[in-house]
Backbone as JSON, one array per atom type, in Angstrom:
{
  "sequence": "XXXXXXXXXXXXXXXXXXXXXXXXXXXXXXXXXXXXXXXXXXXXXXXXXXXXXXXXXXXXXXXXXXXXXXXXXXXXXXXXXXXXXXXXXXXXXXXXXXXXXXXXXXXXXXXXXXXXXXXXXXXXXXXXXXXXXXXXXXXXXXXXXXXXXXXXXXXXXXXXXXXXXXXXXXXXXXXXXXXXXXXXXXXXXXXXXXXXXXXXXXXXXXXXXXXXXXXXXXXXXXXXXXXXXXXXXXXXXXXXXXXXXXXXXXXXXXXXXXXXXX",
  "N": [[1.08, -1.15, 0.08], [1.47, 2.53, -0.6], [0.74, 5.45, 0.89], [-1.24, 8.38, -0.32], [-2.18, 11.06, 0.97], [-1.82, 13.32, 3.24], [-4.36, 12.96, 5.65], [-4.76, 14.17, 8.18], [-6.02, 14.5, 11.76], [-7.96, 12.28, 13.95], [-8.53, 12.47, 17.46], [-6.9, 11.82, 18.08], [-5.57, 9.79, 16.09], [-4.23, 9.11, 13.0], [-5.23, 9.66, 9.74], [-5.44, 8.74, 6.87], [-4.25, 8.74, 3.13], [-4.37, 6.43, 1.21], [-3.42, 4.17, -1.79], [-3.93, 0.69, -2.97], [-1.71, -2.13, -4.25], [-2.93, -2.94, -6.48], [-4.46, -1.01, -7.57], [-6.73, -0.06, -6.18], [-8.78, 2.59, -3.93], [-8.07, 2.98, -0.86], [-8.68, 4.34, 2.78], [-7.26, 4.81, 5.36], [-6.51, 3.92, 8.78], [-4.36, 5.16, 11.49], [-1.84, 4.47, 14.57], [-1.47, 4.91, 18.11], [-3.17, 3.52, 19.55], [-6.42, 1.74, 21.64], [-6.24, -1.66, 22.48], [-8.28, -2.69, 20.94], [-9.59, -0.77, 19.75], [-9.98, -0.31, 17.13], [-10.33, -3.12, 16.68], [-12.56, -3.58, 17.37], [-14.01, -1.22, 15.62], [-14.28, -2.11, 13.26], [-15.66, -4.37, 13.8], [-17.77, -3.96, 14.18], [-18.3, -2.01, 11.74], [-18.77, -4.24, 9.83], [-21.1, -5.76, 10.66], [-23.45, -3.75, 10.44], [-22.58, -3.4, 8.44], [-24.09, -5.97, 7.11], [-26.73, -4.87, 6.67], [-26.76, -2.15, 6.06], [-25.53, 0.65, 4.11], [-21.87, 0.39, 3.47], [-17.92, 1.14, 4.38], [-16.11, -0.86, 3.14], [-14.13, -3.14, 4.75], [-10.75, -3.7, 4.42], [-8.58, -4.09, 5.96], [-7.42, -5.19, 9.45], [-5.81, -4.25, 12.38], [-3.91, -4.07, 15.84], [-2.86, -1.78, 15.46], [-3.75, 0.21, 13.33], [-6.19, 0.62, 10.53], [-7.59, -0.03, 7.96], [-9.64, 0.88, 5.55], [-12.71, 0.9, 2.73], [-12.24, 3.41, -0.32], [-14.45, 5.96, -0.1], [-15.92, 7.78, -2.93], [-17.04, 10.73, -2.27], [-20.59, 12.84, -2.33], [-22.78, 15.5, -3.27], [-25.1, 16.5, -1.12], [-28.54, 15.15, -1.34], [-32.0, 15.84, -1.5], [-33.87, 13.11, -2.61], [-31.71, 11.51, -1.81], [-31.12, 11.86, 0.61], [-34.49, 10.84, 1.23], [-33.98, 8.45, 1.04], [-31.26, 8.19, 2.17], [-32.7, 7.57, 4.72], [-34.65, 5.96, 5.09], [-33.34, 3.57, 4.19], [-31.59, 3.33, 7.18], [-33.95, 3.15, 8.36], [-34.42, 0.18, 7.55], [-31.67, -0.68, 8.63], [-31.71, -0.59, 12.05], [-34.85, -2.45, 11.43], [-33.22, -4.64, 11.24], [-31.96, -5.96, 13.33], [-31.1, -6.87, 17.57], [-29.13, -9.68, 19.14], [-29.25, -9.03, 21.36], [-29.3, -5.82, 23.76], [-26.3, -3.92, 23.57], [-23.78, -5.76, 22.63], [-21.0, -7.82, 21.32], [-18.34, -7.57, 20.95], [-15.97, -4.62, 22.43], [-16.81, -2.1, 23.05], [-16.62, 0.78, 22.29], [-16.29, 4.77, 22.17], [-15.69, 7.05, 20.14], [-12.39, 7.76, 21.7], [-13.11, 6.43, 23.67], [-14.03, 4.03, 26.55], [-16.71, 2.02, 26.37], [-19.18, -0.27, 27.85], [-20.21, -3.38, 26.42], [-21.74, -5.91, 27.66], [-24.34, -7.58, 27.42], [-27.97, -7.35, 27.44], [-30.96, -7.71, 28.87], [-33.26, -5.73, 28.85], [-33.65, -2.4, 28.24], [-34.08, 0.34, 29.24], [-32.48, -0.12, 32.33], [-30.32, -0.55, 30.72], [-29.68, 1.5, 29.06], [-29.43, 3.23, 31.01], [-26.96, 2.09, 33.05], [-24.53, 1.26, 31.24], [-24.07, 2.69, 29.64], [-24.67, 5.81, 30.25], [-24.35, 6.41, 33.69], [-21.4, 5.52, 33.46], [-20.3, 7.68, 32.22], [-21.2, 9.84, 33.28], [-19.65, 9.68, 36.01], [-16.91, 9.93, 35.54], [-17.32, 13.06, 34.53], [-16.77, 14.77, 36.2], [-18.6, 17.09, 36.74], [-20.72, 19.31, 38.97], [-21.66, 18.1, 42.01], [-24.56, 18.98, 42.69], [-25.27, 19.14, 39.93], [-24.81, 16.67, 39.27], [-26.34, 14.76, 40.9], [-29.36, 15.4, 39.43], [-28.64, 14.35, 37.14], [-28.58, 11.98, 37.65], [-31.46, 11.34, 38.85], [-32.96, 11.8, 36.73], [-31.79, 9.91, 35.74], [-33.03, 7.43, 36.95], [-34.86, 7.88, 36.24], [-35.5, 7.1, 33.73], [-37.21, 4.25, 33.01], [-39.96, 4.94, 33.35], [-39.75, 6.51, 31.47], [-39.53, 5.9, 29.06], [-41.06, 5.14, 26.93], [-43.09, 2.55, 24.82], [-42.51, -0.56, 24.93], [-39.3, -1.46, 22.66], [-38.65, -3.11, 19.87], [-34.58, -4.76, 20.01], [-33.16, -2.99, 18.49], [-30.65, -2.82, 15.68], [-27.73, -0.14, 16.24], [-26.45, 2.14, 15.25], [-24.34, 3.67, 17.09], [-22.96, 6.56, 16.74], [-23.96, 8.35, 15.9], [-23.7, 10.97, 14.76], [-23.52, 13.56, 11.75], [-21.27, 14.35, 10.71], [-20.14, 10.77, 10.44], [-21.85, 10.52, 8.5], [-21.27, 9.93, 5.45], [-22.21, 10.94, 2.28], [-22.88, 9.28, -0.24], [-23.23, 7.54, -3.56], [-26.14, 8.23, -4.21], [-26.87, 8.11, -1.57], [-26.63, 7.29, 2.21], [-23.74, 6.63, 3.15], [-22.59, 5.15, 5.95], [-20.47, 5.74, 8.77], [-17.19, 4.94, 11.12], [-18.44, 3.96, 13.54], [-19.89, 3.42, 16.79], [-21.52, 0.74, 17.28], [-24.3, -1.23, 18.24], [-26.26, -3.51, 19.97], [-28.88, -1.58, 20.37], [-31.39, 0.99, 21.48], [-32.71, 2.38, 18.08], [-34.7, 5.35, 18.68], [-32.48, 6.32, 20.1], [-30.46, 6.77, 17.69], [-31.53, 8.53, 15.25], [-32.41, 10.69, 17.23], [-29.37, 11.54, 17.88], [-28.79, 12.26, 15.46], [-30.0, 14.48, 15.52], [-29.46, 16.59, 17.22], [-26.49, 17.08, 16.08], [-27.3, 17.79, 13.51], [-28.53, 17.54, 10.76], [-27.92, 17.12, 6.64], [-30.42, 17.69, 4.96], [-32.69, 16.7, 7.1], [-35.38, 16.79, 7.05], [-36.42, 15.54, 5.57], [-34.97, 12.99, 5.37], [-35.84, 12.07, 7.99], [-38.72, 12.12, 7.68], [-38.7, 10.31, 5.43], [-37.84, 7.47, 6.7], [-39.47, 7.13, 9.19], [-42.05, 6.67, 7.66], [-41.19, 4.09, 6.24], [-40.94, 2.45, 8.85], [-42.74, 3.33, 11.44], [-42.77, 5.61, 13.97], [-43.23, 5.33, 17.38], [-45.32, 7.16, 19.12], [-44.81, 10.29, 20.85], [-42.31, 10.3, 20.29], [-40.68, 12.62, 20.1], [-41.02, 14.29, 22.49], [-39.37, 11.74, 23.41], [-36.84, 12.39, 22.17], [-34.65, 14.04, 24.09], [-34.06, 12.52, 25.98], [-32.34, 10.41, 24.7], [-30.32, 12.08, 24.73], [-28.48, 11.64, 26.25], [-26.76, 10.36, 26.47], [-24.8, 10.64, 24.29], [-24.07, 13.75, 24.68], [-23.63, 12.93, 27.36], [-20.5, 12.23, 26.9], [-19.07, 14.58, 25.34], [-19.01, 16.03, 27.47], [-17.41, 14.32, 28.38], [-15.09, 14.35, 26.65], [-14.79, 17.12, 25.3], [-15.07, 19.37, 27.4], [-16.14, 21.52, 29.47], [-17.91, 23.23, 28.15], [-20.35, 21.58, 26.1], [-21.82, 21.31, 29.3], [-24.44, 23.26, 29.14], [-25.65, 22.18, 27.46], [-26.11, 19.98, 27.98], [-27.31, 19.49, 30.92], [-29.84, 20.54, 30.17], [-30.99, 18.55, 28.15], [-31.12, 16.71, 30.42], [-33.55, 18.43, 32.3], [-35.62, 18.55, 30.74], [-36.06, 15.77, 30.5], [-36.76, 14.92, 33.0], [-38.87, 16.61, 33.25], [-40.37, 15.88, 31.77]],
  "CA": [[-0.22, -0.3, -0.16], [1.31, 3.63, -1.22], [0.13, 6.7, 0.83], [-0.89, 9.75, -1.31], [-2.41, 12.15, 0.62], [-1.72, 13.53, 4.59], [-6.23, 14.35, 6.01], [-5.24, 15.67, 9.53], [-6.29, 13.66, 12.81], [-8.77, 12.27, 14.77], [-8.85, 11.97, 18.89], [-4.88, 11.12, 18.21], [-4.8, 8.62, 15.19], [-3.32, 9.61, 12.37], [-5.64, 9.74, 8.82], [-4.3, 8.63, 5.85], [-5.93, 7.65, 1.79], [-3.57, 5.28, 0.65], [-3.85, 3.47, -2.85], [-2.96, -0.57, -2.68], [-1.18, -2.48, -5.59], [-3.7, -3.47, -7.22], [-5.13, 0.15, -7.79], [-8.09, 0.32, -5.67], [-7.87, 3.27, -3.09], [-8.29, 2.9, 0.45], [-8.66, 4.51, 4.18], [-6.29, 4.06, 6.33], [-6.8, 5.06, 10.42], [-3.12, 4.68, 12.39], [-2.05, 5.23, 15.93], [-1.57, 3.55, 19.48], [-4.84, 3.5, 20.19], [-6.53, 0.84, 22.89], [-5.53, -3.02, 21.71], [-9.24, -3.47, 20.93], [-10.32, 0.12, 19.36], [-9.39, -0.91, 15.32], [-11.14, -3.76, 15.8], [-14.56, -2.67, 17.76], [-14.58, -0.42, 14.82], [-14.32, -3.55, 11.95], [-16.59, -5.53, 14.04], [-18.79, -3.26, 13.81], [-18.58, -1.78, 10.26], [-19.24, -5.42, 9.48], [-22.47, -5.92, 10.73], [-23.73, -3.18, 9.59], [-22.42, -3.8, 6.32], [-25.02, -6.39, 6.65], [-28.11, -4.34, 6.55], [-26.67, -1.07, 4.84], [-23.79, 0.78, 3.22], [-20.68, 1.0, 4.8], [-17.26, 0.9, 3.79], [-15.34, -2.43, 3.06], [-12.59, -3.41, 6.06], [-9.61, -4.68, 4.04], [-7.01, -4.93, 7.16], [-8.03, -4.69, 10.41], [-4.86, -5.23, 13.49], [-4.16, -3.03, 17.32], [-2.52, -0.21, 15.27], [-4.52, 0.4, 12.2], [-7.9, -0.2, 10.29], [-7.79, 0.09, 6.73], [-11.04, 0.73, 4.24], [-12.48, 0.73, 1.17], [-12.14, 4.6, 0.22], [-15.35, 6.27, -0.07], [-16.33, 8.81, -2.7], [-17.96, 11.73, -1.82], [-21.5, 13.08, -3.51], [-23.11, 16.77, -2.8], [-26.72, 14.96, -0.38], [-30.0, 16.04, -1.83], [-33.09, 15.53, -0.74], [-34.04, 12.16, -2.95], [-30.11, 11.06, -1.21], [-31.47, 11.8, 1.91], [-35.13, 10.63, 1.66], [-33.15, 6.79, 0.45], [-30.57, 7.15, 4.0], [-33.89, 7.49, 6.06], [-35.57, 4.35, 4.17], [-32.51, 2.5, 4.35], [-31.74, 3.27, 7.97], [-35.26, 1.71, 9.06], [-33.99, -1.24, 7.86], [-30.42, -0.94, 9.75], [-32.35, -0.54, 12.86], [-34.85, -3.3, 11.85], [-32.47, -5.79, 11.27], [-32.25, -5.88, 14.81], [-29.91, -7.85, 17.95], [-29.77, -10.97, 20.51], [-29.87, -8.33, 23.02], [-28.77, -5.18, 23.97], [-25.13, -5.1, 23.35], [-22.89, -5.91, 20.97], [-20.19, -9.96, 21.72], [-17.21, -6.94, 20.6], [-15.16, -3.96, 22.96], [-17.2, -1.02, 23.16], [-15.84, 2.31, 22.19], [-16.85, 5.84, 21.15], [-14.19, 7.61, 20.32], [-11.18, 6.63, 22.0], [-13.52, 6.34, 25.54], [-14.22, 2.78, 26.28], [-18.26, 1.3, 26.93], [-19.45, -1.57, 27.85], [-20.83, -4.01, 25.68], [-22.02, -6.65, 27.36], [-25.37, -7.91, 26.7], [-28.64, -6.69, 28.69], [-32.31, -7.99, 27.63], [-34.02, -4.55, 29.71], [-33.06, -1.02, 27.83], [-33.98, 1.73, 30.42], [-30.8, -0.74, 32.5], [-28.44, -0.85, 29.52], [-28.64, 2.34, 28.93], [-28.62, 3.6, 32.26], [-25.85, 1.65, 33.45], [-23.92, 0.73, 31.18], [-23.85, 4.17, 28.71], [-24.97, 7.63, 30.71], [-23.38, 7.13, 34.29], [-20.45, 5.43, 33.67], [-20.19, 8.28, 31.27], [-21.75, 10.84, 34.88], [-18.87, 9.74, 36.71], [-15.48, 10.68, 34.63], [-17.15, 14.19, 33.8], [-16.38, 16.17, 36.59], [-20.22, 18.13, 37.08], [-21.13, 19.83, 40.44], [-22.29, 17.02, 42.63], [-26.2, 19.24, 42.6], [-25.62, 18.74, 38.53], [-24.63, 14.45, 39.43], [-27.76, 14.19, 41.57], [-29.68, 15.34, 39.02], [-28.5, 13.48, 36.14], [-29.0, 10.31, 38.14], [-33.02, 11.36, 39.05], [-33.62, 11.49, 35.52], [-31.64, 8.54, 34.54], [-34.11, 6.73, 37.53], [-37.13, 8.37, 35.58], [-35.62, 6.87, 32.49], [-37.96, 3.58, 33.11], [-41.12, 5.51, 33.08], [-40.21, 8.51, 29.93], [-38.34, 5.34, 27.65], [-41.5, 4.69, 26.3], [-43.17, 1.64, 24.6], [-41.18, -1.8, 24.51], [-39.3, -1.69, 21.1], [-37.71, -4.63, 19.46], [-33.57, -4.34, 19.63], [-32.76, -2.42, 17.46], [-29.0, -2.85, 14.79], [-27.61, 0.84, 15.62], [-24.83, 2.97, 14.59], [-24.52, 4.2, 18.14], [-22.83, 7.26, 17.61], [-24.54, 8.84, 14.9], [-23.64, 12.22, 14.19], [-23.78, 14.28, 10.8], [-19.85, 13.99, 10.59], [-20.35, 9.99, 10.79], [-22.98, 10.08, 7.35], [-21.17, 9.77, 4.32], [-23.69, 9.94, 0.76], [-22.65, 8.88, -1.68], [-23.84, 6.61, -4.67], [-27.26, 8.53, -4.42], [-27.7, 7.38, -0.05], [-25.26, 7.45, 3.0], [-22.34, 5.63, 3.89], [-22.03, 4.93, 7.86], [-18.49, 5.22, 9.35], [-16.76, 5.36, 12.9], [-20.09, 3.58, 14.16], [-20.41, 3.04, 17.78], [-22.29, -0.53, 16.82], [-24.17, -2.32, 19.09], [-28.03, -3.4, 20.08], [-29.7, -0.58, 21.02], [-33.13, 1.99, 20.96], [-33.38, 2.92, 17.46], [-34.61, 6.63, 18.35], [-31.33, 6.93, 20.38], [-29.4, 6.9, 16.29], [-32.17, 9.22, 15.55], [-31.3, 11.88, 18.87], [-27.79, 11.59, 17.78], [-29.09, 12.25, 13.81], [-31.11, 15.45, 15.6], [-28.57, 17.46, 18.03], [-26.2, 18.14, 15.1], [-28.13, 18.07, 12.56], [-27.78, 16.61, 9.28], [-28.41, 17.87, 5.29], [-31.99, 16.76, 4.67], [-32.7, 15.76, 8.08], [-36.38, 16.47, 7.87], [-36.74, 14.3, 4.69], [-34.34, 11.64, 6.28], [-36.58, 11.03, 9.06], [-39.99, 11.02, 6.67], [-38.8, 8.97, 5.12], [-37.3, 6.82, 7.85], [-41.36, 7.24, 9.56], [-42.77, 6.0, 6.57], [-40.59, 2.63, 6.24], [-41.08, 1.89, 9.97], [-43.33, 4.72, 11.5], [-42.82, 5.59, 15.38], [-44.1, 5.3, 18.17], [-46.29, 7.89, 20.3], [-44.29, 10.76, 21.93], [-40.7, 9.97, 20.22], [-40.11, 13.59, 19.93], [-40.44, 14.67, 23.9], [-38.23, 11.15, 23.58], [-35.59, 13.42, 21.86], [-34.12, 14.31, 24.78], [-33.32, 11.6, 27.23], [-31.35, 9.15, 24.15], [-29.31, 12.9, 24.45], [-27.81, 12.28, 27.68], [-25.01, 9.69, 26.64], [-23.51, 11.65, 23.64], [-24.01, 14.81, 25.41], [-22.03, 13.32, 28.56], [-19.55, 11.95, 26.63], [-19.07, 15.4, 24.88], [-18.46, 16.94, 28.01], [-15.8, 14.12, 29.02], [-14.23, 14.85, 25.49], [-14.11, 18.15, 25.45], [-15.07, 20.11, 28.45], [-17.25, 22.45, 29.9], [-18.77, 23.94, 27.3], [-20.95, 21.06, 26.33], [-22.83, 21.47, 30.31], [-26.01, 23.65, 29.54], [-26.75, 21.86, 26.14], [-26.84, 18.09, 28.45], [-28.2, 19.93, 31.64], [-30.59, 21.61, 29.67], [-31.46, 18.24, 28.65], [-31.08, 16.53, 31.25], [-34.54, 19.33, 32.4], [-36.19, 18.33, 29.7], [-36.41, 14.36, 31.22], [-37.72, 15.33, 34.49], [-40.71, 17.36, 32.7], [-41.55, 14.59, 31.12]],
  "C": [[1.16, 1.2, -0.12], [0.05, 4.71, -0.51], [-0.12, 7.84, 0.41], [-1.08, 10.88, -0.73], [-2.62, 12.29, 2.47], [-3.82, 13.77, 5.38], [-5.81, 14.09, 7.54], [-5.28, 13.81, 10.92], [-7.26, 13.53, 13.44], [-8.6, 11.56, 15.86], [-7.36, 10.91, 18.06], [-4.63, 9.9, 17.15], [-4.6, 9.3, 14.02], [-4.26, 9.42, 11.12], [-4.89, 9.94, 7.8], [-5.2, 7.91, 4.42], [-4.38, 7.4, 1.03], [-3.94, 4.74, -0.99], [-3.38, 1.79, -2.64], [-2.71, -0.85, -3.43], [-2.02, -2.81, -6.89], [-4.78, -2.43, -7.89], [-6.34, 0.51, -6.93], [-7.87, 1.77, -4.4], [-8.12, 3.02, -1.7], [-7.9, 4.7, 1.28], [-7.95, 4.85, 5.23], [-6.68, 5.37, 7.84], [-5.62, 4.43, 11.13], [-2.75, 5.22, 13.68], [-1.9, 4.01, 17.18], [-2.44, 4.09, 20.57], [-5.01, 1.94, 21.1], [-6.26, -0.57, 21.56], [-6.96, -3.08, 20.63], [-10.29, -2.4, 19.61], [-10.26, -0.67, 18.16], [-10.74, -2.12, 15.59], [-12.62, -3.41, 16.35], [-14.47, -2.12, 16.75], [-15.16, -1.71, 13.44], [-15.16, -4.41, 11.93], [-17.8, -4.82, 13.57], [-19.38, -2.79, 12.24], [-19.1, -3.24, 9.63], [-19.92, -5.88, 9.28], [-23.57, -4.92, 10.53], [-23.62, -2.98, 8.66], [-24.11, -4.55, 6.39], [-26.13, -6.51, 6.16], [-27.74, -2.6, 6.27], [-25.48, -0.5, 4.94], [-22.62, 0.6, 3.99], [-19.36, 0.77, 3.85], [-15.86, -0.41, 4.36], [-13.86, -2.69, 3.79], [-12.28, -4.06, 4.93], [-8.55, -4.6, 4.8], [-7.61, -3.92, 8.34], [-6.43, -5.24, 11.1], [-4.31, -4.02, 14.16], [-3.53, -2.56, 16.41], [-2.47, 0.58, 13.73], [-5.21, -0.71, 11.09], [-7.32, 0.75, 8.63], [-8.92, 0.42, 5.92], [-10.47, 1.04, 2.91], [-12.63, 2.66, 1.15], [-13.34, 5.0, -0.63], [-15.91, 7.53, -1.24], [-17.53, 10.19, -2.77], [-19.17, 12.49, -2.85], [-22.03, 14.63, -2.56], [-24.75, 15.44, -2.07], [-27.44, 16.34, -1.43], [-31.4, 15.17, -1.5], [-33.79, 14.38, -1.73], [-32.98, 11.17, -2.21], [-30.81, 10.93, 0.45], [-32.97, 10.99, 2.51], [-33.89, 8.05, 1.15], [-32.17, 6.34, 1.69], [-32.03, 7.02, 4.87], [-34.26, 6.13, 5.73], [-34.5, 3.13, 4.8], [-31.51, 2.36, 6.03], [-33.01, 2.85, 8.79], [-34.97, 0.3, 9.1], [-33.01, -1.71, 8.55], [-31.44, -1.65, 10.64], [-33.57, -2.01, 13.19], [-34.39, -4.25, 11.89], [-32.52, -7.08, 12.58], [-30.89, -6.62, 15.59], [-30.38, -8.84, 18.21], [-30.06, -10.44, 20.89], [-29.35, -7.01, 22.75], [-27.45, -5.27, 24.75], [-24.46, -5.19, 22.84], [-21.29, -7.05, 21.82], [-18.62, -9.1, 21.58], [-17.16, -6.39, 21.36], [-16.29, -2.94, 22.43], [-16.41, 0.6, 23.41], [-16.66, 3.31, 21.59], [-16.01, 6.96, 20.81], [-13.21, 7.43, 20.79], [-11.6, 6.24, 23.24], [-14.24, 4.49, 25.15], [-15.71, 3.03, 26.8], [-18.24, 0.0, 26.95], [-20.42, -2.39, 27.69], [-21.89, -5.19, 26.3], [-23.94, -7.11, 27.61], [-26.25, -7.7, 27.55], [-30.08, -6.96, 28.05], [-33.55, -7.12, 28.26], [-33.2, -3.5, 28.96], [-32.76, -0.17, 27.94], [-32.4, 0.73, 31.43], [-29.71, -0.39, 31.55], [-28.18, 0.68, 29.07], [-28.92, 2.9, 30.03], [-27.67, 3.77, 32.84], [-24.85, 1.46, 32.65], [-23.58, 1.84, 29.68], [-23.68, 5.5, 29.37], [-24.56, 7.52, 32.31], [-22.86, 6.28, 34.18], [-19.3, 6.59, 33.48], [-19.63, 10.06, 32.79], [-20.57, 10.7, 36.14], [-17.82, 10.06, 36.38], [-16.43, 12.11, 34.35], [-17.19, 15.07, 34.63], [-17.28, 17.01, 36.98], [-20.01, 17.81, 38.43], [-22.08, 18.52, 40.44], [-23.74, 17.6, 42.48], [-26.47, 18.66, 41.23], [-25.13, 17.11, 38.08], [-25.78, 14.27, 39.89], [-28.73, 14.51, 40.41], [-30.6, 14.64, 37.57], [-29.0, 11.96, 36.81], [-30.04, 10.2, 38.48], [-32.76, 11.34, 37.91], [-33.02, 9.88, 34.56], [-32.66, 6.88, 35.58], [-35.18, 6.61, 36.77], [-37.01, 7.39, 33.83], [-36.9, 5.21, 32.37], [-39.43, 3.73, 32.57], [-41.24, 6.54, 32.13], [-39.82, 7.39, 29.0], [-40.05, 5.1, 26.44], [-42.3, 3.32, 25.77], [-42.58, 0.71, 24.33], [-40.87, -1.45, 22.85], [-38.93, -2.95, 20.95], [-36.33, -4.03, 20.25], [-33.39, -4.23, 18.65], [-30.81, -2.48, 16.76], [-29.22, -1.23, 14.66], [-25.97, 1.07, 15.38], [-23.98, 3.19, 16.21], [-23.28, 5.49, 18.4], [-22.95, 8.16, 15.74], [-24.63, 10.5, 14.14], [-23.57, 12.83, 13.22], [-22.34, 13.57, 10.09], [-19.59, 11.84, 9.97], [-21.13, 9.21, 9.2], [-22.13, 10.98, 6.23], [-21.69, 9.5, 3.04], [-22.49, 10.47, -0.08], [-22.89, 8.1, -2.77], [-25.6, 6.24, -4.23], [-28.15, 8.12, -2.72], [-26.34, 7.71, 0.65], [-24.7, 6.4, 3.01], [-22.45, 5.69, 5.33], [-20.87, 4.36, 7.89], [-18.59, 5.71, 10.85], [-18.05, 5.43, 13.63], [-19.18, 2.75, 15.57], [-21.15, 1.88, 17.93], [-22.46, -0.96, 17.97], [-25.88, -2.62, 19.21], [-28.55, -2.09, 20.67], [-31.34, 0.03, 20.74], [-32.91, 2.39, 19.72], [-34.0, 4.53, 17.2], [-33.21, 6.99, 19.13], [-30.21, 7.37, 18.72], [-30.19, 8.13, 15.45], [-32.11, 10.33, 16.22], [-30.45, 12.65, 18.22], [-28.11, 12.6, 15.79], [-29.14, 14.46, 14.17], [-30.06, 16.92, 16.13], [-27.25, 17.52, 17.32], [-26.68, 18.13, 14.15], [-27.18, 17.29, 11.97], [-28.76, 17.51, 7.87], [-29.67, 17.4, 4.96], [-32.71, 16.47, 6.06], [-34.94, 15.84, 8.14], [-36.82, 15.0, 6.56], [-36.23, 13.08, 5.35], [-35.52, 10.82, 7.34], [-38.36, 11.32, 8.65], [-39.65, 9.64, 6.14], [-38.37, 7.86, 6.03], [-39.38, 6.78, 8.95], [-42.37, 6.77, 8.48], [-42.45, 4.93, 6.28], [-40.7, 1.87, 7.66], [-41.04, 3.52, 11.0], [-42.77, 4.21, 13.31], [-43.17, 5.35, 16.68], [-44.34, 6.25, 19.18], [-44.53, 8.44, 21.15], [-42.78, 10.56, 21.62], [-39.84, 10.95, 20.06], [-39.9, 14.45, 20.81], [-39.38, 13.16, 24.22], [-36.84, 11.59, 23.78], [-34.59, 12.83, 22.86], [-33.43, 13.88, 26.0], [-32.24, 10.77, 26.03], [-30.77, 10.59, 24.22], [-28.55, 12.6, 25.03], [-26.72, 11.37, 27.61], [-24.06, 10.61, 25.82], [-23.25, 13.15, 23.95], [-22.7, 14.8, 27.07], [-20.98, 12.87, 28.14], [-18.83, 13.12, 25.5], [-18.39, 16.28, 26.24], [-17.31, 15.89, 29.33], [-14.84, 13.93, 27.74], [-13.3, 16.04, 25.3], [-13.94, 19.8, 26.33], [-16.49, 20.27, 28.89], [-18.35, 22.4, 29.18], [-20.02, 23.14, 26.45], [-22.72, 21.13, 27.73], [-24.2, 22.06, 30.18], [-26.46, 22.77, 28.57], [-27.18, 20.29, 27.65], [-27.39, 18.92, 29.67], [-29.42, 20.07, 30.66], [-32.08, 19.94, 28.96], [-32.39, 17.06, 29.76], [-33.1, 17.05, 32.14], [-35.67, 18.68, 31.5], [-36.58, 16.24, 29.79], [-37.3, 15.12, 32.17], [-38.33, 16.17, 34.48], [-41.39, 16.28, 32.12], [-42.92, 13.43, 32.18]]
}
């Protein structure tokens, strides 16, 4: 493999474009990541790829992950609708349980993917509380988040089948190509489908209204899903507090207050 372009870095990992001996273009991440991080990403991509469009995993080893290159296009309404429908089909592909049989990571942060049969327990104990413990929030704010976690079972809405979710679905992890969306950088696991949708709404996406409309045509959402968006944003907002500091505290606490008001 010959590297042709430096693409900067992300979370301490070097990003490069390259060409294989057979002429195929590739994207490579490298660096001293946690031993299981690249293997986790590769496992998630392969699993999502059973039901969605993802880059091909060409090579994975402890210090490097090589994927097929994605030639990006400008987003449009038709592509957004196609992506919405494909996302619904991905979620519907399901999973054996909440969690996954591989180590979990979001960015460089580890997550507990131990299987669980109960989503409120999984979300509170495996996604929200571990990040709350290392977020460095004042005691009063910690107490409010803990109160919100205590209400998950009450406000989660009707029980949903375990969905096959991306787990870190912000706009930067959706590449527009092939007339639709290509998923990259997953924190994939069996989860609640509203979690992916809430993440899209947290940071926005081109033509998001078209994505959501097509999704709901393919697989309607349970009543009250809009009101539950802040619940599903607790985890990503806590992750951002841990990674980037107090700039996300106000958004986090706003979500917490909306959950407590449900």
